[in-house]
Amino acid sequence: MNTINIPVLALRGMTAFPGETVSFDVEREISIFALDNAMEGDRRLFLVTQRKIGVSEPEEQDLYEIGTVCHVLQIIKTSETTVRVLVEGEQRARLHRLWQASPFLQANVELLEDAPYRSTSHTEALLRQTYAIFGAYKELSPQMSDEVVAQVLDQRDPGRLADFIAQNLTLRHQDRQRVLDQLHPVKRLQLVNDILTHEVDVMGLEFEMEQKVRQRVAQVQKDMILREQLKVLQHELGEDGDEELSDYEARITALHLPEELHRKLMKEVDRLAKQPFGSAEGSVIRNYLDVCLELPWGKYTHDRADVAQARRILDRDHFGLEQVKERILEFVAVRQLSPNSKGKILCLVGPPGVGKTSIALSVSKALHRKMARLSLGGVRDEADIRGHRKTYIGAMPGRIIDAISRSGSMNPLLVLDEIDKLGSDMRGDPASALLEVLDSEQNYAFRDHYLEIPVDLSQVLFITTANTTSTIPRPLLDRMEVIELTSYTDEEKLQIAKRYLLPRQMKEHGLKKTQLRLSDDAIRQIISGYTRESGVRLLERQLGKVCRKTAMRLVDGGEKRVNVTPDSLRELLGVVRYQDGVHSTRNQVGVVNGLAWTEVGGEILEVEAGVMEGSGKLELTGNLGTVMQESVRAALTCLRSRCGELGIEKDFYKTRDIHVHFPEGAVPKDGPSAGIAITTAMLSALTGRKVRGDVAMTGEVTLRGRVLPIGGLKEKTMAALRSGIRTVILPKDNVKDLEEIDQTVRTALHFVPVESVDQVFAAALVPSPAVSAVEHMTALPMEPAAPALRV
């Protein structure tokens, strides 16, 4: 190992290479002393680069390991404290130990030789590539001298060529040090190639940007000169330009709109300039420009895609709804991994009052997006979505553009409420107009009829709400991802009342926590006895009524604290409106408990069948829809085909009149899922066998007695539990849907899956001797009017 002791001169921001001549200024005392020591000896110095330029008194750890042993050619004193040094690099060396730091640096260094290599075709190809890249660099750097270019093209040694290029190019000292550290000539040249390629790319971008800036500045200067000339001409003609036009032009220019939009708006400004004072057309153009310029062009909010934060917000604002929350969190997680993904269209479907709109508000808070809400209930005009042509008097943009303008952002969260209640008439179909709006593959260039310019809606997050999907057109429903919000259980309603509804109502009515105490049993009594709904709106109104009565007692009655218990509820809320198990619990002939689904939850739907002497007439009452009437006829045919098996007279359809009735006759009813209930009621009436009063059933029946699956099972089972039913007969194909039912309901009910009506009869009919059907027919009291039933 060839080592020498030699003075060290630390370089700041530059690097010396073997075989290259370099000059630099020296002003630090330790560097000047090192020069003096070298001149007194063999004029050799070890030049090594500092890792950090700002260090004034470097130590060993502040210096790179590889440097260059140089020969001092010339020293010129340029001032009292500064000298200029000209050195020539001799050989690479590695710093072993810096054994002296004062009055100058001195170290023990190891002289290094280049690694041996063989000249191959690969080496030749690398040299040619270097010449080509260096030529491209020369084109982008015209200040480089032709002498340097000539020396590069004359050099055939890869190591010397790499050192020469690194020394004569304007590079960072870190890149030069990487070249100096490489001892293998071919690898060193490859490294220089990579650095050169990067520099060419960067310089190309700089040149392109500079050209664009020059062109933009030239265009701005040209426009400014032309405008000034125009102002002078208008002044000479006595037609000074309107400041309004200048204001419009300045506002349009400040928005930095795409070329198409900029050209369109400037064209409208030019048209405005040609309009005579006070013209109607000028007013139309002004309104158009004002609407266009009020849109938040180029303003975007950054999503706060934080799953943990979103979970906290959702759990804080809503109780239960675990599946819905999980789907929303999945959406937030996707935004966290892919912030630039297109906006999605989510459709929250569920009964009224279950929290669809408030879920949308929570999503807005979780994502930190601006939000605008627009209600589509009862909208019948297509122009409400797409806007009116601006040629009409009183024209305005559609609700979508108006909502974006109100939100103040081009990527807001838009909540489209009640999308299932869109109408249509001679003015068009707004649901069809929404097909483009709610399609992320098309709405990147949505054109409102009023604006007539493309607006990008692809970054907008749409959340729609609906009570049912049955009235939403299929093409529109296909564009949305449906998330179902089902009815709340009584326990969930209790927790929602305690955590959200009661504190909010107490605050609105000015009550303190110490002034009203509502026990859990009292809240349960309100839920079961004074409300019958899927959501919690009516529950909140009843709690508000309790708070009003409490406030009256505190103010007028002199009480300081009101304790509400189940026994005292009647004084506050009146007579109990609903009773659990309002259906008959006795075993009866011809009376079956069916299960129905409504938009506000599930209901018990009794089916009554009566058989009388007659001529085979079939009477249907109870405001039945077409599908339910067909279900009754199908049930009758099913029984006729099984007369022998079921013990029915074979000619009953000729000698008996059958009357099927559904109580609450004023309420419209439709749907096929009462099939097995109708069949069981008719069989009971024909044979005199009683039907169990603690059993409810749902399922569609076929002519051959098969039982087909139905929908709305969760709401129907909750209605059964609420009404005191303990056994539910359901189609076997619906067993898989039991996983979505609340655990409380699954535990409390006994489910009997069936595939045929024979299994239904075995589970529902009481095995007792036949009795007269007429003897057991009973009339049931009517309940208040309820929403339309769909079974």
Short mmCIF file of N, CA and C in Angstrom, two decimals, residues 646 680 683 689-692 695 697 727 729 752 754 756-767:
data_model
loop_
_atom_site.label_atom_id
_atom_site.label_comp_id
_atom_site.label_asym_id
_atom_site.label_seq_id
_atom_site.Cartn_x
_atom_site.Cartn_y
_atom_site.Cartn_z
N LEU A 646 -105.53 -32.57 0.60
CA LEU A 646 -105.82 -31.63 1.68
C LEU A 646 -107.16 -31.87 2.34
N THR A 680 -102.99 -20.44 3.03
CA THR A 680 -103.27 -21.04 4.35
C THR A 680 -104.62 -20.60 4.87
N LEU A 683 -107.35 -22.48 2.93
CA LEU A 683 -107.42 -23.88 3.34
C LEU A 683 -108.07 -24.00 4.72
N ARG A 689 -109.95 -26.08 9.93
CA ARG A 689 -108.80 -26.21 10.83
C ARG A 689 -108.32 -24.83 11.25
N LYS A 690 -107.97 -24.69 12.52
CA LYS A 690 -107.53 -23.39 13.04
C LYS A 690 -106.08 -23.10 12.64
N VAL A 691 -105.78 -21.82 12.58
CA VAL A 691 -104.42 -21.35 12.29
C VAL A 691 -103.82 -20.83 13.58
N ARG A 692 -102.56 -21.17 13.83
CA ARG A 692 -101.88 -20.73 15.05
C ARG A 692 -101.78 -19.21 15.08
N VAL A 695 -98.03 -17.40 14.92
CA VAL A 695 -97.21 -17.64 13.73
C VAL A 695 -97.52 -16.57 12.69
N MET A 697 -96.22 -15.35 8.56
CA MET A 697 -95.57 -15.96 7.40
C MET A 697 -95.46 -14.98 6.25
N THR A 727 -92.94 -17.14 16.00
CA THR A 727 -92.54 -18.06 14.93
C THR A 727 -92.82 -17.39 13.59
N ILE A 729 -92.61 -18.09 9.43
CA ILE A 729 -92.43 -19.02 8.31
C ILE A 729 -91.92 -18.20 7.12
N VAL A 752 -88.94 -20.83 10.48
CA VAL A 752 -89.26 -22.12 9.86
C VAL A 752 -89.11 -21.95 8.35
N VAL A 754 -89.34 -23.00 4.52
CA VAL A 754 -90.20 -23.95 3.81
C VAL A 754 -89.92 -23.86 2.32
N SER A 756 -92.39 -25.76 0.20
CA SER A 756 -93.70 -26.03 -0.42
C SER A 756 -94.80 -25.67 0.57
N VAL A 757 -96.03 -25.55 0.06
CA VAL A 757 -97.15 -25.18 0.92
C VAL A 757 -97.47 -26.29 1.90
N ASP A 758 -97.13 -27.52 1.60
CA ASP A 758 -97.37 -28.62 2.56
C ASP A 758 -96.63 -28.36 3.86
N GLN A 759 -95.37 -27.89 3.75
CA GLN A 759 -94.61 -27.56 4.95
C GLN A 759 -95.23 -26.36 5.68
N VAL A 760 -95.78 -25.42 4.92
CA VAL A 760 -96.46 -24.27 5.54
C VAL A 760 -97.67 -24.75 6.34
N PHE A 761 -98.49 -25.61 5.72
CA PHE A 761 -99.69 -26.09 6.41
C PHE A 761 -99.31 -26.85 7.67
N ALA A 762 -98.26 -27.66 7.60
CA ALA A 762 -97.86 -28.45 8.76
C ALA A 762 -97.42 -27.55 9.91
N ALA A 763 -96.77 -26.41 9.60
CA ALA A 763 -96.26 -25.54 10.66
C ALA A 763 -97.31 -24.56 11.17
N ALA A 764 -98.30 -24.19 10.33
CA ALA A 764 -99.22 -23.11 10.70
C ALA A 764 -100.58 -23.61 11.19
N LEU A 765 -101.03 -24.75 10.71
CA LEU A 765 -102.37 -25.22 11.07
C LEU A 765 -102.33 -26.07 12.33
N VAL A 766 -103.35 -25.87 13.16
CA VAL A 766 -103.46 -26.64 14.40
C VAL A 766 -104.06 -28.00 14.08
N PRO A 767 -103.41 -29.09 14.46
CA PRO A 767 -103.95 -30.43 14.15
C PRO A 767 -105.12 -30.77 15.06
#
